[in-house]
PDB file of C-alpha atoms in Angstrom:
ATOM      1  CA  MET U   1      17.632 -15.800 -10.652  1.00 47.00           C
ATOM      2  CA  SER U   2      16.137 -15.439  -7.111  1.00 57.00           C
ATOM      3  CA  SER U   3      17.616 -14.369  -4.170  1.00 73.00           C
ATOM      4  CA  THR U   4      17.628 -14.529  -0.322  1.00 92.00           C
ATOM      5  CA  PHE U   5      16.417 -11.198   1.389  1.00 97.00           C
ATOM      6  CA  SER U   6      19.192 -10.697   3.907  1.00 97.00           C
ATOM      7  CA  GLY U   7      17.651  -6.829   4.388  1.00 98.00           C
ATOM      8  CA  PHE U   8      18.204  -3.497   3.507  1.00 98.00           C
ATOM      9  CA  SER U   9      21.614  -1.209   4.018  1.00 98.00           C
ATOM     10  CA  GLN U  10      22.163   2.005   5.534  1.00 97.00           C
ATOM     11  CA  GLN U  11      24.191   3.012   2.299  1.00 97.00           C
ATOM     12  CA  GLY U  12      20.089   2.279   0.849  1.00 97.00           C
ATOM     13  CA  LEU U  13      18.410   4.622   2.934  1.00 98.00           C
ATOM     14  CA  ASN U  14      21.280   7.634   3.066  1.00 97.00           C
ATOM     15  CA  PHE U  15      20.707   6.975  -0.989  1.00 97.00           C
ATOM     16  CA  LEU U  16      17.213   7.580  -0.700  1.00 96.00           C
ATOM     17  CA  GLN U  17      17.868  11.195   1.564  1.00 96.00           C
ATOM     18  CA  GLN U  18      20.349  12.157  -0.943  1.00 95.00           C
ATOM     19  CA  VAL U  19      17.751  12.170  -3.512  1.00 94.00           C
ATOM     20  CA  ARG U  20      15.594  14.543  -1.536  1.00 90.00           C
ATOM     21  CA  ILE U  21      18.648  16.887  -1.832  1.00 92.00           C
ATOM     22  CA  GLU U  22      20.187  16.419  -5.212  1.00 91.00           C
ATOM     23  CA  ASN U  23      17.004  15.358  -6.936  1.00 88.00           C
ATOM     24  CA  ASP U  24      19.351  15.618 -10.180  1.00 89.00           C
ATOM     25  CA  LYS U  25      19.908  13.307 -13.432  1.00 90.00           C
ATOM     26  CA  GLU U  26      23.386  13.675 -13.545  1.00 93.00           C
ATOM     27  CA  TRP U  27      23.767  12.888  -9.616  1.00 93.00           C
ATOM     28  CA  PHE U  28      21.072   9.710 -10.042  1.00 93.00           C
ATOM     29  CA  GLU U  29      22.990   8.412 -12.770  1.00 95.00           C
ATOM     30  CA  GLU U  30      26.555   8.583 -11.213  1.00 96.00           C
ATOM     31  CA  ASN U  31      24.588   7.084  -8.327  1.00 96.00           C
ATOM     32  CA  ARG U  32      22.545   4.096 -10.287  1.00 96.00           C
ATOM     33  CA  HIS U  33      24.502   1.787  -8.818  1.00 97.00           C
ATOM     34  CA  VAL U  34      24.026   2.510  -5.578  1.00 97.00           C
ATOM     35  CA  TYR U  35      20.324   2.182  -5.934  1.00 97.00           C
ATOM     36  CA  ASP U  36      20.551  -1.099  -8.023  1.00 97.00           C
ATOM     37  CA  ARG U  37      22.462  -2.506  -5.581  1.00 97.00           C
ATOM     38  CA  GLU U  38      20.649  -1.367  -2.074  1.00 98.00           C
ATOM     39  CA  ILE U  39      17.412  -0.747  -3.069  1.00 97.00           C
ATOM     40  CA  LEU U  40      16.038  -2.483  -6.086  1.00 97.00           C
ATOM     41  CA  THR U  41      18.222  -5.621  -5.427  1.00 97.00           C
ATOM     42  CA  PRO U  42      16.556  -6.155  -1.473  1.00 98.00           C
ATOM     43  CA  PHE U  43      13.119  -5.200  -3.082  1.00 98.00           C
ATOM     44  CA  ARG U  44      13.028  -7.729  -5.318  1.00 98.00           C
ATOM     45  CA  ALA U  45      14.188 -10.045  -2.598  1.00 98.00           C
ATOM     46  CA  LEU U  46      11.272  -9.287  -0.680  1.00 98.00           C
ATOM     47  CA  VAL U  47       8.806  -9.772  -3.431  1.00 98.00           C
ATOM     48  CA  GLU U  48      10.083 -13.342  -3.854  1.00 98.00           C
ATOM     49  CA  ALA U  49      10.505 -13.955   0.231  1.00 98.00           C
ATOM     50  CA  LEU U  50       6.862 -12.712   0.880  1.00 98.00           C
ATOM     51  CA  SER U  51       5.101 -14.176  -2.582  1.00 98.00           C
ATOM     52  CA  ASP U  52       4.177 -17.450  -1.502  1.00 98.00           C
ATOM     53  CA  SER U  53       2.362 -16.079   1.639  1.00 98.00           C
ATOM     54  CA  MET U  54       0.803 -13.804  -0.307  1.00 98.00           C
ATOM     55  CA  LEU U  55      -0.854 -16.335  -2.522  1.00 98.00           C
ATOM     56  CA  LEU U  56      -2.062 -18.085  -0.051  1.00 98.00           C
ATOM     57  CA  ILE U  57      -4.031 -14.683   1.176  1.00 98.00           C
ATOM     58  CA  ASP U  58      -5.052 -14.542  -3.253  1.00 98.00           C
ATOM     59  CA  PRO U  59      -3.738 -16.087  -5.891  1.00 98.00           C
ATOM     60  CA  GLN U  60      -4.417 -13.575  -8.077  1.00 97.00           C
ATOM     61  CA  PHE U  61      -2.047 -11.601  -7.273  1.00 98.00           C
ATOM     62  CA  GLU U  62       0.575 -10.405  -8.758  1.00 97.00           C
ATOM     63  CA  ILE U  63       3.811 -11.174  -7.639  1.00 98.00           C
ATOM     64  CA  ARG U  64       6.789 -10.427 -10.406  1.00 97.00           C
ATOM     65  CA  PRO U  65       9.415  -8.506  -9.042  1.00 97.00           C
ATOM     66  CA  ALA U  66       9.353  -6.255 -11.087  1.00 97.00           C
ATOM     67  CA  ILE U  67       9.021  -2.686 -11.402  1.00 96.00           C
ATOM     68  CA  GLY U  68       5.406  -1.478 -12.895  1.00 93.00           C
ATOM     69  CA  LYS U  69       4.202  -5.264 -11.482  1.00 95.00           C
ATOM     70  CA  THR U  70       5.386  -4.875  -7.538  1.00 97.00           C
ATOM     71  CA  LEU U  71       8.103  -2.803  -7.440  1.00 98.00           C
ATOM     72  CA  SER U  72       7.352   1.293  -7.427  1.00 96.00           C
ATOM     73  CA  ARG U  73       9.121   3.363 -10.067  1.00 94.00           C
ATOM     74  CA  ILE U  74      12.208   5.927  -8.242  1.00 94.00           C
ATOM     75  CA  HIS U  75      11.431   8.193 -11.645  1.00 89.00           C
ATOM     76  CA  ARG U  76       8.473  10.286 -10.594  1.00 78.00           C
ATOM     77  CA  ASP U  77       5.794  11.405 -13.636  1.00 70.00           C
ATOM     78  CA  THR U  78       6.078  15.198 -13.182  1.00 59.00           C
ATOM     79  CA  ARG U  79       3.400  15.947 -16.646  1.00 58.00           C
ATOM     80  CA  PHE U  80       0.422  16.231 -14.095  1.00 57.00           C
ATOM     81  CA  SER U  81       2.020  17.450 -10.750  1.00 58.00           C
ATOM     82  CA  HIS U  82       3.080  20.387  -9.574  1.00 59.00           C
ATOM     83  CA  ASP U  83       6.323  19.110  -8.045  1.00 56.00           C
ATOM     84  CA  LYS U  84       8.382  18.695 -10.313  1.00 60.00           C
ATOM     85  CA  SER U  85      11.261  17.304  -8.575  1.00 76.00           C
ATOM     86  CA  ARG U  86      12.560  14.373 -10.986  1.00 87.00           C
ATOM     87  CA  TYR U  87      13.236  11.219  -8.264  1.00 91.00           C
ATOM     88  CA  ARG U  88      11.256   9.753  -5.273  1.00 93.00           C
ATOM     89  CA  SER U  89      12.908   9.425  -1.811  1.00 94.00           C
ATOM     90  CA  ARG U  90      10.499   6.913  -0.887  1.00 95.00           C
ATOM     91  CA  MET U  91      10.339   3.558  -2.835  1.00 97.00           C
ATOM     92  CA  TRP U  92       7.424   0.610  -1.796  1.00 98.00           C
ATOM     93  CA  LEU U  93       6.222  -2.452  -3.150  1.00 98.00           C
ATOM     94  CA  THR U  94       2.647  -3.983  -3.683  1.00 98.00           C
ATOM     95  CA  PHE U  95       0.456  -7.068  -3.651  1.00 98.00           C
ATOM     96  CA  LYS U  96      -2.515  -6.487  -5.811  1.00 97.00           C
ATOM     97  CA  ARG U  97      -4.490  -8.375  -9.101  1.00 95.00           C
ATOM     98  CA  PRO U  98      -3.630  -7.084 -12.127  1.00 92.00           C
ATOM     99  CA  SER U  99      -5.565  -4.239 -12.788  1.00 83.00           C
ATOM    100  CA  LYS U 100      -5.769  -1.112 -15.425  1.00 76.00           C
ATOM    101  CA  ASP U 101      -7.366   1.056 -12.724  1.00 76.00           C
ATOM    102  CA  TRP U 102      -5.148  -0.397  -9.002  1.00 76.00           C
ATOM    103  CA  LYS U 103      -6.614   2.559  -7.645  1.00 80.00           C
ATOM    104  CA  ASP U 104      -9.525   1.994  -6.944  1.00 88.00           C
ATOM    105  CA  ALA U 105      -8.412  -1.667  -5.805  1.00 93.00           C
ATOM    106  CA  PRO U 106      -7.142  -3.068  -2.418  1.00 96.00           C
ATOM    107  CA  VAL U 107      -3.559  -3.581  -2.544  1.00 97.00           C
ATOM    108  CA  TYR U 108      -0.845  -4.702   0.472  1.00 98.00           C
ATOM    109  CA  PHE U 109       1.566  -2.184   0.425  1.00 98.00           C
ATOM    110  CA  PHE U 110       4.983  -1.684   2.010  1.00 98.00           C
ATOM    111  CA  GLU U 111       6.994   1.561   2.139  1.00 98.00           C
ATOM    112  CA  LEU U 112      10.371   2.627   3.031  1.00 98.00           C
ATOM    113  CA  GLY U 113      11.918   6.133   3.369  1.00 97.00           C
ATOM    114  CA  PRO U 114      15.540   7.702   4.658  1.00 96.00           C
ATOM    115  CA  ASP U 115      13.900   7.232   7.978  1.00 96.00           C
ATOM    116  CA  MET U 116      10.861   5.318   8.312  1.00 97.00           C
ATOM    117  CA  LEU U 117       8.665   2.362   7.118  1.00 98.00           C
ATOM    118  CA  ARG U 118       4.681   1.590   6.789  1.00 98.00           C
ATOM    119  CA  TYR U 119       3.220  -1.639   5.897  1.00 98.00           C
ATOM    120  CA  GLY U 120      -0.952  -2.402   5.437  1.00 98.00           C
ATOM    121  CA  LEU U 121      -3.657  -2.317   3.407  1.00 98.00           C
ATOM    122  CA  GLY U 122      -5.860  -0.294   1.655  1.00 97.00           C
ATOM    123  CA  TYR U 123      -6.826   2.163  -1.490  1.00 96.00           C
ATOM    124  CA  TYR U 124      -4.659   4.070  -2.946  1.00 92.00           C
ATOM    125  CA  SER U 125      -7.587   6.674  -3.764  1.00 92.00           C
ATOM    126  CA  ALA U 126     -11.040   4.813  -3.876  1.00 95.00           C
ATOM    127  CA  ASN U 127     -13.750   6.781  -6.249  1.00 94.00           C
ATOM    128  CA  LYS U 128     -16.968   7.484  -4.908  1.00 95.00           C
ATOM    129  CA  HIS U 129     -18.621   4.396  -6.920  1.00 94.00           C
ATOM    130  CA  THR U 130     -16.345   1.978  -4.686  1.00 96.00           C
ATOM    131  CA  MET U 131     -16.939   3.721  -0.936  1.00 97.00           C
ATOM    132  CA  ASP U 132     -20.438   3.685  -1.902  1.00 96.00           C
ATOM    133  CA  LEU U 133     -20.561  -0.164  -2.211  1.00 97.00           C
ATOM    134  CA  PHE U 134     -18.215  -0.230   0.349  1.00 97.00           C
ATOM    135  CA  ARG U 135     -20.707   1.877   2.593  1.00 98.00           C
ATOM    136  CA  HIS U 136     -23.632  -0.728   1.307  1.00 97.00           C
ATOM    137  CA  THR U 137     -22.195  -3.474   3.332  1.00 97.00           C
ATOM    138  CA  LEU U 138     -21.435  -2.218   6.259  1.00 97.00           C
ATOM    139  CA  SER U 139     -25.603  -0.831   6.149  1.00 96.00           C
ATOM    140  CA  ARG U 140     -26.677  -4.164   5.252  1.00 96.00           C
ATOM    141  CA  GLN U 141     -23.820  -5.595   7.923  1.00 97.00           C
ATOM    142  CA  PRO U 142     -22.771  -4.171  10.429  1.00 97.00           C
ATOM    143  CA  ASP U 143     -22.098  -6.840  13.037  1.00 98.00           C
ATOM    144  CA  GLN U 144     -20.255  -8.887  10.982  1.00 98.00           C
ATOM    145  CA  PHE U 145     -18.111  -5.899   9.332  1.00 98.00           C
ATOM    146  CA  LEU U 146     -17.448  -5.185  13.165  1.00 98.00           C
ATOM    147  CA  GLU U 147     -16.120  -8.708  13.787  1.00 98.00           C
ATOM    148  CA  VAL U 148     -13.842  -8.010  10.320  1.00 98.00           C
ATOM    149  CA  ALA U 149     -12.463  -4.902  11.641  1.00 98.00           C
ATOM    150  CA  GLU U 150     -11.079  -6.587  15.328  1.00 98.00           C
ATOM    151  CA  CYS U 151      -8.261  -7.256  12.812  1.00 98.00           C
ATOM    152  CA  CYS U 152      -7.500  -4.152  12.583  1.00 98.00           C
ATOM    153  CA  ARG U 153      -5.898  -3.788  16.127  1.00 97.00           C
ATOM    154  CA  ALA U 154      -2.622  -2.840  16.631  1.00 97.00           C
ATOM    155  CA  PRO U 155      -0.033  -2.168  15.345  1.00 98.00           C
ATOM    156  CA  PHE U 156      -2.400  -0.768  12.226  1.00 98.00           C
ATOM    157  CA  GLU U 157      -4.633   2.226  12.489  1.00 98.00           C
ATOM    158  CA  LEU U 158      -7.318   3.371  10.759  1.00 98.00           C
ATOM    159  CA  VAL U 159      -6.011   6.529   7.923  1.00 98.00           C
ATOM    160  CA  GLY U 160      -7.799   8.397   5.409  1.00 97.00           C
ATOM    161  CA  GLU U 161      -9.192  11.784   5.037  1.00 97.00           C
ATOM    162  CA  SER U 162     -13.292  11.673   6.333  1.00 97.00           C
ATOM    163  CA  TYR U 163     -16.382  13.760   5.253  1.00 96.00           C
ATOM    164  CA  LYS U 164     -16.418  17.270   7.627  1.00 94.00           C
ATOM    165  CA  ARG U 165     -20.215  16.187   7.734  1.00 94.00           C
ATOM    166  CA  LEU U 166     -21.700  12.950   9.040  1.00 94.00           C
ATOM    167  CA  LEU U 167     -23.011  10.925   6.271  1.00 95.00           C
ATOM    168  CA  VAL U 168     -25.672   9.229   8.290  1.00 95.00           C
ATOM    169  CA  LYS U 169     -26.910  10.561  12.295  1.00 92.00           C
ATOM    170  CA  GLU U 170     -26.817   8.419  15.100  1.00 92.00           C
ATOM    171  CA  GLN U 171     -24.857   5.960  13.223  1.00 95.00           C
ATOM    172  CA  ASP U 172     -22.883   3.121  15.734  1.00 96.00           C
ATOM    173  CA  PRO U 173     -19.429   5.744  16.239  1.00 96.00           C
ATOM    174  CA  GLU U 174     -17.423   2.192  15.528  1.00 97.00           C
ATOM    175  CA  ILE U 175     -19.172   2.082  12.131  1.00 97.00           C
ATOM    176  CA  ALA U 176     -19.340   5.420  11.182  1.00 97.00           C
ATOM    177  CA  THR U 177     -15.573   5.725  11.555  1.00 97.00           C
ATOM    178  CA  TRP U 178     -15.376   3.824   8.597  1.00 98.00           C
ATOM    179  CA  TYR U 179     -18.586   5.208   7.077  1.00 98.00           C
ATOM    180  CA  ASN U 180     -17.645   8.337   6.536  1.00 98.00           C
ATOM    181  CA  ARG U 181     -14.286   7.943   4.821  1.00 97.00           C
ATOM    182  CA  LYS U 182     -13.402   9.722   1.451  1.00 97.00           C
ATOM    183  CA  SER U 183     -10.471   6.873   0.982  1.00 97.00           C
ATOM    184  CA  PHE U 184      -9.052   4.669   3.246  1.00 98.00           C
ATOM    185  CA  ALA U 185      -5.972   2.431   4.432  1.00 98.00           C
ATOM    186  CA  VAL U 186      -5.133   0.464   7.325  1.00 98.00           C
ATOM    187  CA  MET U 187      -1.216   1.166   7.969  1.00 98.00           C
ATOM    188  CA  ALA U 188       1.260   0.369  10.509  1.00 98.00           C
ATOM    189  CA  THR U 189       4.158   3.537  10.954  1.00 98.00           C
ATOM    190  CA  ASP U 190       7.626   2.335  12.627  1.00 97.00           C
ATOM    191  CA  ASN U 191      10.277   4.961  12.598  1.00 97.00           C
ATOM    192  CA  GLN U 192      13.227   1.818  13.722  1.00 96.00           C
ATOM    193  CA  VAL U 193      14.619   1.644  10.996  1.00 97.00           C
ATOM    194  CA  GLU U 194      17.136  -0.220  12.301  1.00 97.00           C
ATOM    195  CA  LYS U 195      14.391  -3.403  11.246  1.00 97.00           C
ATOM    196  CA  LEU U 196      14.613  -2.946   7.808  1.00 98.00           C
ATOM    197  CA  PHE U 197      18.342  -4.020   8.276  1.00 98.00           C
ATOM    198  CA  SER U 198      17.221  -7.800   9.463  1.00 97.00           C
ATOM    199  CA  PRO U 199      15.611 -10.744   7.333  1.00 97.00           C
ATOM    200  CA  ALA U 200      13.476 -10.308  10.112  1.00 97.00           C
ATOM    201  CA  LEU U 201      11.437  -7.897   8.267  1.00 98.00           C
ATOM    202  CA  VAL U 202       9.694 -10.434   6.557  1.00 98.00           C
ATOM    203  CA  ASP U 203       8.347 -12.682   9.196  1.00 98.00           C
ATOM    204  CA  GLU U 204       6.965  -8.873  10.853  1.00 98.00           C
ATOM    205  CA  LEU U 205       5.448  -8.196   6.973  1.00 98.00           C
ATOM    206  CA  VAL U 206       3.726 -11.581   6.601  1.00 98.00           C
ATOM    207  CA  ILE U 207       2.042 -11.860  10.348  1.00 98.00           C
ATOM    208  CA  GLY U 208       0.799  -7.903   9.740  1.00 98.00           C
ATOM    209  CA  PHE U 209      -0.556  -9.149   6.442  1.00 98.00           C
ATOM    210  CA  GLN U 210      -2.361 -12.356   7.161  1.00 98.00           C
ATOM    211  CA  GLN U 211      -3.641 -10.357  10.378  1.00 98.00           C
ATOM    212  CA  LEU U 212      -5.256  -8.177   7.747  1.00 98.00           C
ATOM    213  CA  GLU U 213      -6.502 -11.035   5.194  1.00 98.00           C
ATOM    214  CA  PRO U 214      -9.974 -10.852   6.727  1.00 98.00           C
ATOM    215  CA  LEU U 215     -10.544  -7.207   5.714  1.00 98.00           C
ATOM    216  CA  TYR U 216      -9.061  -7.901   2.475  1.00 98.00           C
ATOM    217  CA  HIS U 217     -11.459 -10.022   1.612  1.00 98.00           C
ATOM    218  CA  TRP U 218     -14.806  -7.770   2.687  1.00 98.00           C
ATOM    219  CA  LEU U 219     -12.991  -5.497   0.457  1.00 98.00           C
ATOM    220  CA  MET U 220     -12.669  -7.870  -2.631  1.00 97.00           C
ATOM    221  CA  ARG U 221     -16.306  -8.340  -1.226  1.00 96.00           C
ATOM    222  CA  VAL U 222     -16.845  -5.078  -2.485  1.00 96.00           C
ATOM    223  CA  GLU U 223     -15.079  -5.823  -5.817  1.00 94.00           C
ATOM    224  CA  THR U 224     -17.354  -8.137  -7.067  1.00 93.00           C
ATOM    225  CA  MET U 225     -20.289  -5.940  -6.549  1.00 92.00           C
ATOM    226  CA  LYS U 226     -18.880  -3.585  -9.392  1.00 86.00           C
ATOM    227  CA  GLN U 227     -20.057  -5.724 -11.685  1.00 79.00           C
ATOM    228  CA  VAL U 228     -23.344  -6.312 -10.322  1.00 69.00           C
ATOM    229  CA  ASP U 229     -26.913  -4.902 -11.004  1.00 58.00           C
ATOM    230  CA  PRO U 230     -27.222  -2.151  -9.147  1.00 61.00           C
ATOM    231  CA  ALA U 231     -31.115  -3.352  -8.883  1.00 58.00           C
ATOM    232  CA  ASP U 232     -29.966  -6.378  -7.454  1.00 60.00           C
ATOM    233  CA  LEU U 233     -27.749  -4.361  -4.895  1.00 60.00           C
TER     234      LEU U 233
END
């Protein structure tokens, strides 16, 4: 059954804050009802509220409001991590095409924590091949890309680790800031958590995600290049 998004709650944020402190299975199970009601339920409603607008950007987006589809898990996989805490104190949603290797494809995201929210578009962790293809598009069409990059104006900023040494000398600085990234995202970060308590959050996210649409389609061009023989590039 669908529901209307009316906002998150301070009780939900308090729960995430307590997750940081407790991070204990017994405590979590005792408070699971708070997680279900104050975190999971509004997240599902938010996905539903955004879905129609996101399908206008890409009709192939996964839009099912379910964990593992558009919603993150609060349980952490600690098998290969030095951090053995059981639970995350942040939750997020994503809009992406279904893929086994989604970490290496463009993803729209919205994330909240006890004292912040952020949203944007980018890669979770692009591999070298993906970034090489992206750099290829910059080399071939730098002016066209800079026109696309205009969509990344405020409230968004480009983030992501860069190589210490420039990959190309004497490159246009506006291109170089993108070209030298190991992976990247364009995101807006906000500490005004009161925004989370209002249904107006939907409008802010829709406007922001639509603003970034030109960049999304550029990155999807990179995805199609993965299917092309390198000799044909």
